[in-house]
Coordinates of C-alpha atoms in Angstrom, one line a residue:
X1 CA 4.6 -4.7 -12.6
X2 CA 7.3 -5.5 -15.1
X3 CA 5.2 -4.8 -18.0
X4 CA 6.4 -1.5 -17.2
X5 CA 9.9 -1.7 -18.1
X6 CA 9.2 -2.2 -21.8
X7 CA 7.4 0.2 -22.3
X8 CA 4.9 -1.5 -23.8
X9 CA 1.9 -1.0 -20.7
X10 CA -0.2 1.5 -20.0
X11 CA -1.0 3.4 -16.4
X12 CA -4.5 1.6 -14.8
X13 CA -4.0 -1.3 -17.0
X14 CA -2.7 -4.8 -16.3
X15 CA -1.4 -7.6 -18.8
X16 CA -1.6 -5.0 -21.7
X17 CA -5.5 -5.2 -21.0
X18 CA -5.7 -0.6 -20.8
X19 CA -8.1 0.5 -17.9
X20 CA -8.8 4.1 -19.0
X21 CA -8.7 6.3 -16.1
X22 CA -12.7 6.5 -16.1
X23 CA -12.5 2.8 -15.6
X24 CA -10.4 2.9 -12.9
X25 CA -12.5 5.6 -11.2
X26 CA -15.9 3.4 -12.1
X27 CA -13.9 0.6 -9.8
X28 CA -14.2 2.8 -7.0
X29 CA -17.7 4.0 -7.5
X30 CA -18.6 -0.1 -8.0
X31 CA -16.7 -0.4 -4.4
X32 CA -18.4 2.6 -2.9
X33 CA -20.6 0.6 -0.5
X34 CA -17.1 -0.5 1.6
X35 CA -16.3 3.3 1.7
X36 CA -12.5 2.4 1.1
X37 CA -11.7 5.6 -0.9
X38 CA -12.3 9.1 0.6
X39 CA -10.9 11.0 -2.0
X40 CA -10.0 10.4 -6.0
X41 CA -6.8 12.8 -6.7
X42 CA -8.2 15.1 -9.9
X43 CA -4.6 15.3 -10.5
X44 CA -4.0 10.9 -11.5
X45 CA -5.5 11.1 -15.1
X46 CA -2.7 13.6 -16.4
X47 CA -0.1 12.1 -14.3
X48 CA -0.9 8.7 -16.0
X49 CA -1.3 9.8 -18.8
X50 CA 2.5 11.8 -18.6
X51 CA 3.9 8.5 -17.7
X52 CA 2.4 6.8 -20.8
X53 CA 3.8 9.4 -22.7
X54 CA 7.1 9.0 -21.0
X55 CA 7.4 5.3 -21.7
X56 CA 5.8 5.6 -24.8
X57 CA 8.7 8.0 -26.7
X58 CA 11.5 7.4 -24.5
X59 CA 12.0 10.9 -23.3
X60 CA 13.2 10.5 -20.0
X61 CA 13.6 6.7 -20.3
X62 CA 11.6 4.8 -17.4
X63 CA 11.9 5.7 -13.8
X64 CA 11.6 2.4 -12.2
X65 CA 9.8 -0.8 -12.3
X66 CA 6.6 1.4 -10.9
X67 CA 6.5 4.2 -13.5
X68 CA 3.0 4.6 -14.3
X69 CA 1.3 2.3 -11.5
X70 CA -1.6 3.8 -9.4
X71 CA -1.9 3.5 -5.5
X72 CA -3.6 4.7 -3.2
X73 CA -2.7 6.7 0.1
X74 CA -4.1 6.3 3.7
X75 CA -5.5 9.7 5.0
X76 CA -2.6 10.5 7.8
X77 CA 0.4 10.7 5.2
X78 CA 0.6 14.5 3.9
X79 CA 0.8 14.7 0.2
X80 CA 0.3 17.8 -2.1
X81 CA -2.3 16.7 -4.3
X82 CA -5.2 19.0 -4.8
X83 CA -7.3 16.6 -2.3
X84 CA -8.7 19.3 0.5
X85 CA -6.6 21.1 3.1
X86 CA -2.1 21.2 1.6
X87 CA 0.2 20.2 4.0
X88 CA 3.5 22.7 4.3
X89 CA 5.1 19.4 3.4
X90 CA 5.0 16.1 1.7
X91 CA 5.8 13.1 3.2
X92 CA 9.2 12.0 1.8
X93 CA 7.9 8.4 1.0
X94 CA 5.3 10.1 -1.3
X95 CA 7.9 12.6 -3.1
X96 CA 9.9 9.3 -3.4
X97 CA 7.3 7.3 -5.0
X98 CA 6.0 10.0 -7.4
X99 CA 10.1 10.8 -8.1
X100 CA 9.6 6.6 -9.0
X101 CA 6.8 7.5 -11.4
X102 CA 4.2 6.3 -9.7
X103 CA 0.9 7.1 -9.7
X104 CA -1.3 8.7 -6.7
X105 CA -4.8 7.9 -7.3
X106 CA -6.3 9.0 -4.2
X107 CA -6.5 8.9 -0.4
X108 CA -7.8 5.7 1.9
X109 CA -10.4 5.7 5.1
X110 CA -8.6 5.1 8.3
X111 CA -10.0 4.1 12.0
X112 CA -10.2 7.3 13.3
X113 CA -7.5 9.2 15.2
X114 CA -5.2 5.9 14.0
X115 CA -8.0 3.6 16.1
X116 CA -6.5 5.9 19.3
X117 CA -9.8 7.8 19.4
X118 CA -11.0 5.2 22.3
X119 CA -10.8 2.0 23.2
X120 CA -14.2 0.6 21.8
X121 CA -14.1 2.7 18.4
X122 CA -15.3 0.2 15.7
X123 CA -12.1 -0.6 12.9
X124 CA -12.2 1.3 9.6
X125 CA -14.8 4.0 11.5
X126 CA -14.3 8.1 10.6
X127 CA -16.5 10.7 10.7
X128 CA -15.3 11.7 7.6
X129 CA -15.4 8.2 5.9
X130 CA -17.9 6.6 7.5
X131 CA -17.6 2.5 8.2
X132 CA -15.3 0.8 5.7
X133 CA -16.6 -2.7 5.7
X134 CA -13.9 -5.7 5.0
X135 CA -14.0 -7.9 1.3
X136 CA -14.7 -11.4 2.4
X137 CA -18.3 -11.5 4.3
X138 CA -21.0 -9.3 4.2
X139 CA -21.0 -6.4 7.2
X140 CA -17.5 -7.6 8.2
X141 CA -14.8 -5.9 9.9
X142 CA -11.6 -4.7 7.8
X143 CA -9.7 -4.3 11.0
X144 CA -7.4 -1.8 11.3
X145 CA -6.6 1.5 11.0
X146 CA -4.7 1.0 7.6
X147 CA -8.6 -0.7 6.9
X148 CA -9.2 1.0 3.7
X149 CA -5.5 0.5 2.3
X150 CA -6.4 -3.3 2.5
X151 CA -10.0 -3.4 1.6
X152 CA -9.0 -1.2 -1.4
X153 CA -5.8 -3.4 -2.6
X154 CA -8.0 -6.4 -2.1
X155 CA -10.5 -5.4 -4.2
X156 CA -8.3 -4.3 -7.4
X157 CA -8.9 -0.7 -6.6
X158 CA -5.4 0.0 -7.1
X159 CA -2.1 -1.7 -7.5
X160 CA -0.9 -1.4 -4.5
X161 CA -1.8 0.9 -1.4
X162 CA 0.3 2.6 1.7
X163 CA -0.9 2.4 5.3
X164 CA 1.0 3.0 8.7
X165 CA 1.3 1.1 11.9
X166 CA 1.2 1.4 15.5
X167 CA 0.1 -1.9 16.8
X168 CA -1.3 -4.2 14.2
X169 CA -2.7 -1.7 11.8
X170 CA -0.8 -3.3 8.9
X171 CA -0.9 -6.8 9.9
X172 CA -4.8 -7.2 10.9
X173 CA -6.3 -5.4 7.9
X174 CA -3.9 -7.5 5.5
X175 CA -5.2 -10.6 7.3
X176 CA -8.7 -10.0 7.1
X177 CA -8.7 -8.6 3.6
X178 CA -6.5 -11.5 2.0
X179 CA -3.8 -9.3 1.0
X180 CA -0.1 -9.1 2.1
X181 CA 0.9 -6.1 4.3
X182 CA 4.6 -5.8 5.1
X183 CA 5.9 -3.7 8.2
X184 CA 9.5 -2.7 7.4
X185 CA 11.8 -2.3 10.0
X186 CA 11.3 1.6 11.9
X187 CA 14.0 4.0 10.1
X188 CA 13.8 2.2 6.6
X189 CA 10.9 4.0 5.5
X190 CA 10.2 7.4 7.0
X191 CA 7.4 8.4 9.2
X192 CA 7.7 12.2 8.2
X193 CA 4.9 13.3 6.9
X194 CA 3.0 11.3 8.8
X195 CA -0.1 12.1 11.7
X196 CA 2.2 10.5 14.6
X197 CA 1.0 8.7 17.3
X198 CA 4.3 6.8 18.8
X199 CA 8.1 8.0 17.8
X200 CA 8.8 4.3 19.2
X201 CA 6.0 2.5 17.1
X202 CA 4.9 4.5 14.1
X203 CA 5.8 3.1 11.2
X204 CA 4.9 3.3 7.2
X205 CA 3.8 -0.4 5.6
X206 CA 2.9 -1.6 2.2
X207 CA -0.3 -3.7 1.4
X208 CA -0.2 -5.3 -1.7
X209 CA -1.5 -8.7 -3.3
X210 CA 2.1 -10.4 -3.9
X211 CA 5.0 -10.4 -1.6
X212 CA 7.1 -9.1 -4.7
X213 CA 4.7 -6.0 -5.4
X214 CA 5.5 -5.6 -2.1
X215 CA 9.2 -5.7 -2.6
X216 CA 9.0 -3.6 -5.6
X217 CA 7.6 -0.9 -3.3
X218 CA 9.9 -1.3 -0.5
X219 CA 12.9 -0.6 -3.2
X220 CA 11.6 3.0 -3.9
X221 CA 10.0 4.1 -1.0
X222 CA 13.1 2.5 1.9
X223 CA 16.0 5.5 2.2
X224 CA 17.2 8.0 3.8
X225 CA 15.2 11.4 4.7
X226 CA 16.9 14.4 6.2
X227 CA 13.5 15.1 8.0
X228 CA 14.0 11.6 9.7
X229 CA 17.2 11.3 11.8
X230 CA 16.1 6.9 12.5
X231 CA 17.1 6.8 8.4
X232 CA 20.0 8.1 8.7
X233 CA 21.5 4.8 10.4
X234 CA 20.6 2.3 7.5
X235 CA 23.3 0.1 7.4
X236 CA 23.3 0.1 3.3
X237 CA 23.5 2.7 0.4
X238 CA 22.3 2.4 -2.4
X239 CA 18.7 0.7 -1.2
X240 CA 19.0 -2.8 -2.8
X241 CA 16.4 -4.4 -5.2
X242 CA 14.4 -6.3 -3.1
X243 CA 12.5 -8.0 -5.9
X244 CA 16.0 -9.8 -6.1
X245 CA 14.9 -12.0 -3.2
X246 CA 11.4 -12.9 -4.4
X247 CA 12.6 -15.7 -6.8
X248 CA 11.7 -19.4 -6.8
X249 CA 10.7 -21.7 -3.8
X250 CA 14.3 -22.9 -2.3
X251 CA 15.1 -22.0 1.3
X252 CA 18.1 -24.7 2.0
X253 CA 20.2 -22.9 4.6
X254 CA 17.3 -20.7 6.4
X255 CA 16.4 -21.3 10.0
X256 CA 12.9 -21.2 10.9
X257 CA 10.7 -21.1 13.8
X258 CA 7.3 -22.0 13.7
X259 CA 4.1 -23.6 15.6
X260 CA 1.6 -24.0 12.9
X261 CA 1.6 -27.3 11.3
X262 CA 0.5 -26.9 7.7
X263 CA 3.1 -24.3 7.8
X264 CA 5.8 -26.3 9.1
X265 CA 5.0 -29.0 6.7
X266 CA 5.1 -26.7 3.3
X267 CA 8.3 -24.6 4.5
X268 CA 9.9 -27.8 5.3
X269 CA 9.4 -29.2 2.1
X270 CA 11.2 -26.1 0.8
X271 CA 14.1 -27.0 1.9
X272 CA 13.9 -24.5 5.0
X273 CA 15.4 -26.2 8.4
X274 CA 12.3 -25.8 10.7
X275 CA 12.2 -25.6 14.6
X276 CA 9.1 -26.7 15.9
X277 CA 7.8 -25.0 18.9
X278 CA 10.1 -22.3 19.2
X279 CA 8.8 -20.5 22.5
X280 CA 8.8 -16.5 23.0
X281 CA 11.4 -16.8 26.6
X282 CA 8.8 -14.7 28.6
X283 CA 5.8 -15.1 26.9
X284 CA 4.0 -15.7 30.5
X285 CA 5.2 -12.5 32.1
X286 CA 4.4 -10.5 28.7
X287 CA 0.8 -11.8 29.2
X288 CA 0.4 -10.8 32.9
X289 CA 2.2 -7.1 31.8
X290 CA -0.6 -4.8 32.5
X291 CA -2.7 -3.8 29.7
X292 CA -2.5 0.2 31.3
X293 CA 0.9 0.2 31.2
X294 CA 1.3 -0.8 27.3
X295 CA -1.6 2.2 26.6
X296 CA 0.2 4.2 28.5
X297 CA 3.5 4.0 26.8
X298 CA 1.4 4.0 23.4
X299 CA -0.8 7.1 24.4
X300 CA 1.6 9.5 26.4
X301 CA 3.3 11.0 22.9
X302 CA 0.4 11.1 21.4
X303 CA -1.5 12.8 24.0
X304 CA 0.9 15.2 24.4
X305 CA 1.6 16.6 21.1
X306 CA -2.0 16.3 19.3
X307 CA -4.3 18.4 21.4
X308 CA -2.6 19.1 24.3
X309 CA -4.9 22.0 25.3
X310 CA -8.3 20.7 24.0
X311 CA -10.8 18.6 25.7
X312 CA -9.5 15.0 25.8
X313 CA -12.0 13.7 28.5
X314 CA -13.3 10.7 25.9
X315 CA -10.5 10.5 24.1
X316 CA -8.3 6.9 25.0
X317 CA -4.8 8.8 26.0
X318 CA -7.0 10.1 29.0
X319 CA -5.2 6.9 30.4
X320 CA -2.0 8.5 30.0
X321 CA -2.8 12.1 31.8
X322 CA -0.8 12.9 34.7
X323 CA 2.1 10.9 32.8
X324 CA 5.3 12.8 32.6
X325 CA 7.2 11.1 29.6
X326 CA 10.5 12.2 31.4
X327 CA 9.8 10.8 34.7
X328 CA 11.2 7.4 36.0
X329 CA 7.5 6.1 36.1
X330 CA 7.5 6.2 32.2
X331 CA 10.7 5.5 31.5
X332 CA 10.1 1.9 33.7
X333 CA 6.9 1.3 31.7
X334 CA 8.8 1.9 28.4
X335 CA 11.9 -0.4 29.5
X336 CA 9.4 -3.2 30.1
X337 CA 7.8 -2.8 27.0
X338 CA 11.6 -2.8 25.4
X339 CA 12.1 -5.7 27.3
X340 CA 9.1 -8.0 25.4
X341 CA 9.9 -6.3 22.4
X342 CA 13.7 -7.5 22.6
X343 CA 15.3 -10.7 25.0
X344 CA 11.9 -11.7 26.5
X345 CA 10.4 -11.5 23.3
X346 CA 10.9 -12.7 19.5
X347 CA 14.2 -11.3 19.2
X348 CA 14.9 -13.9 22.6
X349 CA 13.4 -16.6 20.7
X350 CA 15.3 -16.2 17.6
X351 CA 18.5 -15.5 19.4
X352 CA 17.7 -19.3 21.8
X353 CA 16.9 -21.2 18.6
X354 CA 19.3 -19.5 16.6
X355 CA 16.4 -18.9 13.7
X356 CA 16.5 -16.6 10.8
X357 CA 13.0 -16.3 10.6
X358 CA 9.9 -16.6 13.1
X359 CA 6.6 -17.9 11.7
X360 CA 3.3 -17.3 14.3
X361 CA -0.5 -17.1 13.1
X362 CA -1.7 -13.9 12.4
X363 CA -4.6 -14.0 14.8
X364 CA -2.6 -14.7 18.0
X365 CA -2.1 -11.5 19.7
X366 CA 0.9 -11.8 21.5
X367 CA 2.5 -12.2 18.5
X368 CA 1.0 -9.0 17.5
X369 CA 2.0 -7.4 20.5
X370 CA 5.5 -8.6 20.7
X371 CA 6.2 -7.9 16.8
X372 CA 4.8 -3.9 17.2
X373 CA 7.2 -3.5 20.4
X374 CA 10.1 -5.1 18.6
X375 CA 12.4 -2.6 16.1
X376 CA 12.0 -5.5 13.0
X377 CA 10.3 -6.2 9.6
X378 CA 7.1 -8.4 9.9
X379 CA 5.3 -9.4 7.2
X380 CA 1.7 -10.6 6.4
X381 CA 1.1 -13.4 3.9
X382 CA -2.6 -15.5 3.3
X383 CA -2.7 -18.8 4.8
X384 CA -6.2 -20.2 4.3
X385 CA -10.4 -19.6 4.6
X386 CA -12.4 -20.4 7.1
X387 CA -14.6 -23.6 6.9
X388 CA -17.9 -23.4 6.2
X389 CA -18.5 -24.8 9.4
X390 CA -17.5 -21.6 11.0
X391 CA -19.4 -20.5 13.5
X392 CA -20.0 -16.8 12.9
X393 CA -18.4 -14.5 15.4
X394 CA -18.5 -10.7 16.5
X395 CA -16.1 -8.1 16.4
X396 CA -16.2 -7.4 20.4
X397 CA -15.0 -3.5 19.7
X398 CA -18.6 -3.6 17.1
X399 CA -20.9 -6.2 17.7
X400 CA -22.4 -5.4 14.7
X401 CA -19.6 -6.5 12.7
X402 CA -18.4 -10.0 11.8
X403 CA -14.8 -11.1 12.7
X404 CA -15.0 -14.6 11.9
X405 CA -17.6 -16.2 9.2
X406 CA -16.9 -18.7 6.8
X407 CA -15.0 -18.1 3.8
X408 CA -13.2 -15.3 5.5
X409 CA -9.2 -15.6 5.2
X410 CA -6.5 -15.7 7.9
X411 CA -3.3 -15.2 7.8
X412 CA 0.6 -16.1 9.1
X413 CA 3.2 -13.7 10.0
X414 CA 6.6 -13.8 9.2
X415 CA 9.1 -12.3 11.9
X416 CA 12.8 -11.3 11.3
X417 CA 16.0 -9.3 13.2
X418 CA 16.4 -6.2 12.1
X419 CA 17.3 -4.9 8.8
X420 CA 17.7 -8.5 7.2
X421 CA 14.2 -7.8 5.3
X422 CA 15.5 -10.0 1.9
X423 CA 15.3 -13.3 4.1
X424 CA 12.5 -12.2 5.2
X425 CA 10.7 -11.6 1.6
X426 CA 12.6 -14.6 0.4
X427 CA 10.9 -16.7 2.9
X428 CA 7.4 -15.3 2.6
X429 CA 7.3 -15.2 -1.4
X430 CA 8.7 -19.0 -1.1
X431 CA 5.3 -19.8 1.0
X432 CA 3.2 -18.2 -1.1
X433 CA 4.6 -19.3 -4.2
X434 CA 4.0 -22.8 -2.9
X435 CA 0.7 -22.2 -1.0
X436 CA -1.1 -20.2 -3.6
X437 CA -3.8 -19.4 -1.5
X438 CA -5.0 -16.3 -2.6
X439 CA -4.6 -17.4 -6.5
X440 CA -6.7 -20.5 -5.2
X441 CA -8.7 -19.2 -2.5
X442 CA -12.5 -17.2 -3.1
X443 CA -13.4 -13.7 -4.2
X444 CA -14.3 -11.1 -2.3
X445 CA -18.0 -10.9 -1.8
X446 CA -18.3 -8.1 -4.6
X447 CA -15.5 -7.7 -7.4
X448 CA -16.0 -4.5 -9.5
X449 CA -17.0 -5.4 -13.0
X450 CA -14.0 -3.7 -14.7
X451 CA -11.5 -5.0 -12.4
X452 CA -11.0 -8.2 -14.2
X453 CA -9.9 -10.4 -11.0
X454 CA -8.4 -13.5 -13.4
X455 CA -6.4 -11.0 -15.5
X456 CA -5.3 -9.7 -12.0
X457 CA -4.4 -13.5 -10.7
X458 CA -2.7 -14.3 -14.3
X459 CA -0.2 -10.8 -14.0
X460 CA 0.6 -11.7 -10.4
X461 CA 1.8 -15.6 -11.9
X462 CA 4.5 -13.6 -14.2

């Protein structure tokens, strides 16, 4: 992305190598059989093509390190493109990133409904979109429901794309896509804008292929939005450049937690001062916590304000009817979820260990589950492939999608306090400067021919 600066790169290019816009839409056609992209924004080629301009004869000077970059958009965040139906309003993280000078190439499939349409609704399904498929082994799942921002960044369709999260919808497709997806902390991004589902939960992410592309995007899109009182409360103004944390390999001073050897053993040789074993203090009683009573707390908003007077019979918030979000009944479920999310979860680990950082696979779900309760950035950053040894397993919400197969990637997640996200980027571009795994690491079962994947690796080295 620094090409940019200069001056001296042009929109849907990389290394100097130009990708005329035609290009960059043959990329998506190439990609069609994942279904990633729903819609290509007729409006991209003459905003790229103004930012060239721009750079090109200095007239405005440029905007930021992303002037000129495409992304792409997942379908539940308004923007006023001429893509279908215009909202009343954009989402403020959009008007940010276009006031940035980036690009908006187009919208991104989702899980329906946010995956809360029901509780065996196959990842990366829409009526509209059809089944997004993941990158890394034929007829697998993408996870999601940010599916299609992952499958798309993973596959070079764009730079970089924008999803949103509930539970897991950053973190799983990033994992199963080999790409990095960073959840900020809830009120340094905005959610207006945004098809809600929890005012607890919801929360805009990044999935990109570096841990710095993600940091460059987190430095225009974080800030305050007068549609979003939870922004109002950042503790720092201006938003700091949090590529400034994304440099070299050295961690001497930072506290980690972590249970996964390989892990330990490369962030220990970084200098980092690494507690082994570092237990969540109630991770027992979070397991036993009954699975109605986090749906319920997940579904009540939801279920009241979308629909409330349709048919919701098959819908999954018919858990939550007869739930009155002001009664003690909810407010008890919601305290216990507070609870894991805070002392009897990773925020009680870190506080008993006296950690910086928490590091936890990517595939263990409580660590899912107690990162999407808790108020903190969590990031998302390759760890490895499958052996081929593997024995293939099914997605249990689709049986006829893969899971696990060889040669598919998994990931670690990296776990912080609240609003401390540079040593949390510090720590996760440190592990994947070392690791190199997806620099090292297989292709996606189908690259499209004019995203040139080694130009892509080379630019990411810079």
């Amino acid at each position: 992305m620094k090409m940019t600066q200069s001056g001296r790169r042009d929109s849907f290019c990389l290394e100097n190598r130009p990708i005329q816009h035609t290009d960059a839409m043959s990329r998506i056609e190439e990609a069609s059989e994942f279904n990633a992209v729903l819609q290509v924004n007729p409006e991209a080629l003459n905003a790229a093509q103004r930012s060239d301009e721009e750079r090109l004869l200095r007239t405005i000077g440029t905007k930021s390190p992303l002037h000129g970059i495409p992304i792409l958009v997942k379908d539940n965040i308004a923007t006023k493109d001429k893509v279908g139906s215009k909202p009343a309003l954009e989402s403020s993280v959009i008007s940010k990133l276009r006031a940035a000078g980036v690009v908006i190439l187009g919208k991104t499939n989702l899980s329906e409904w946010a995956n809360f349409r029901g509780l065996n609704i196959s990842n990366g399904w829409s009526p509209r979109g059809g089944q997004t498929l993941g990158t890394y082994y034929p007829n697998s799942t993408p996870a999601g429901s940010s599916s299609s921002s992952a499958v798309a960044t993973a596959l070079g369709l764009s730079t970089a794309a924008i999803g949103t999260e509930t539970w897991c919808s950053i973190l799983g497709p990033a994992e199963l896509n080999n790409v990095v997806g960073f959840k900020p902390i809830r009120g340094l991004i905005s959610t207006d804008g945004i098809i809600p589902i929890s005012s607890r939960q919801d929360v805009i992410g990044i999935l990109t292929r570096t841990v710095k592309d993600a940091a460059y995007l987190l430095s225009q899109m974080a800030g305050r939005s007068e549609r979003d009182e939870r922004t109002w409360h950042i503790p720092f103004n201006p938003i700091p450049d949090f590529t400034t944390f994304c440099k070299g390999t050295d961690l001497s001073g930072v506290t980690i937690g972590a249970s996964f050897e390989s892990a330990l053993q490369t962030l220990s040789s970084a200098g980092a001062i690494v507690v082994e074993n570092a237990d969540f203090p109630q991770a027992d009683e979070f397991k036993k916590l009954n699975e109605h009573v986090k749906g319920v707390v997940r579904s009540s908003e939801f279920k009241r304000d979308i629909y409330p007077d349709r048919d919701i019979g098959k819908f999954l918030w018919t858990q939550a009817e007869g739930v009155d979000i002001d009664g003690d009944k909810y407010k008890e479920m919601v305290k216990q979820e507070q609870f894991f999310g805070d002392e009897g979860g990773i925020l009680g680990a870190m506080k008993k260990y006296h950690l910086d950082v928490l590091v936890v696979p990517a595939d263990q779900d409580i660590g899912n589950d107690l990162a999407a309760n808790m108020d903190s950035p969590v990031i998302s950053v390759p760890l490895g492939f499958w052996p081929e040894d593997t024995s293939v397993q099914l997605d249990k919400k689709k049986p006829n999608l893969v899971k696990v197969a060889p040669g598919m990637p998994y990931s670690l997640i990296f776990i912080t306090k609240a609003f401390p996200d540079g040593v949390l980027l510090q720590v996760a571009h440190a592990f994947e400067q070392l690791t190199a795994v997806r620099e090292n690491g297989p292709l996606p079962i189908k690259v499209p021919e004019t995203e040139m994947m080694g130009i892509q690796r080379k630019a990411e080295r810079m």
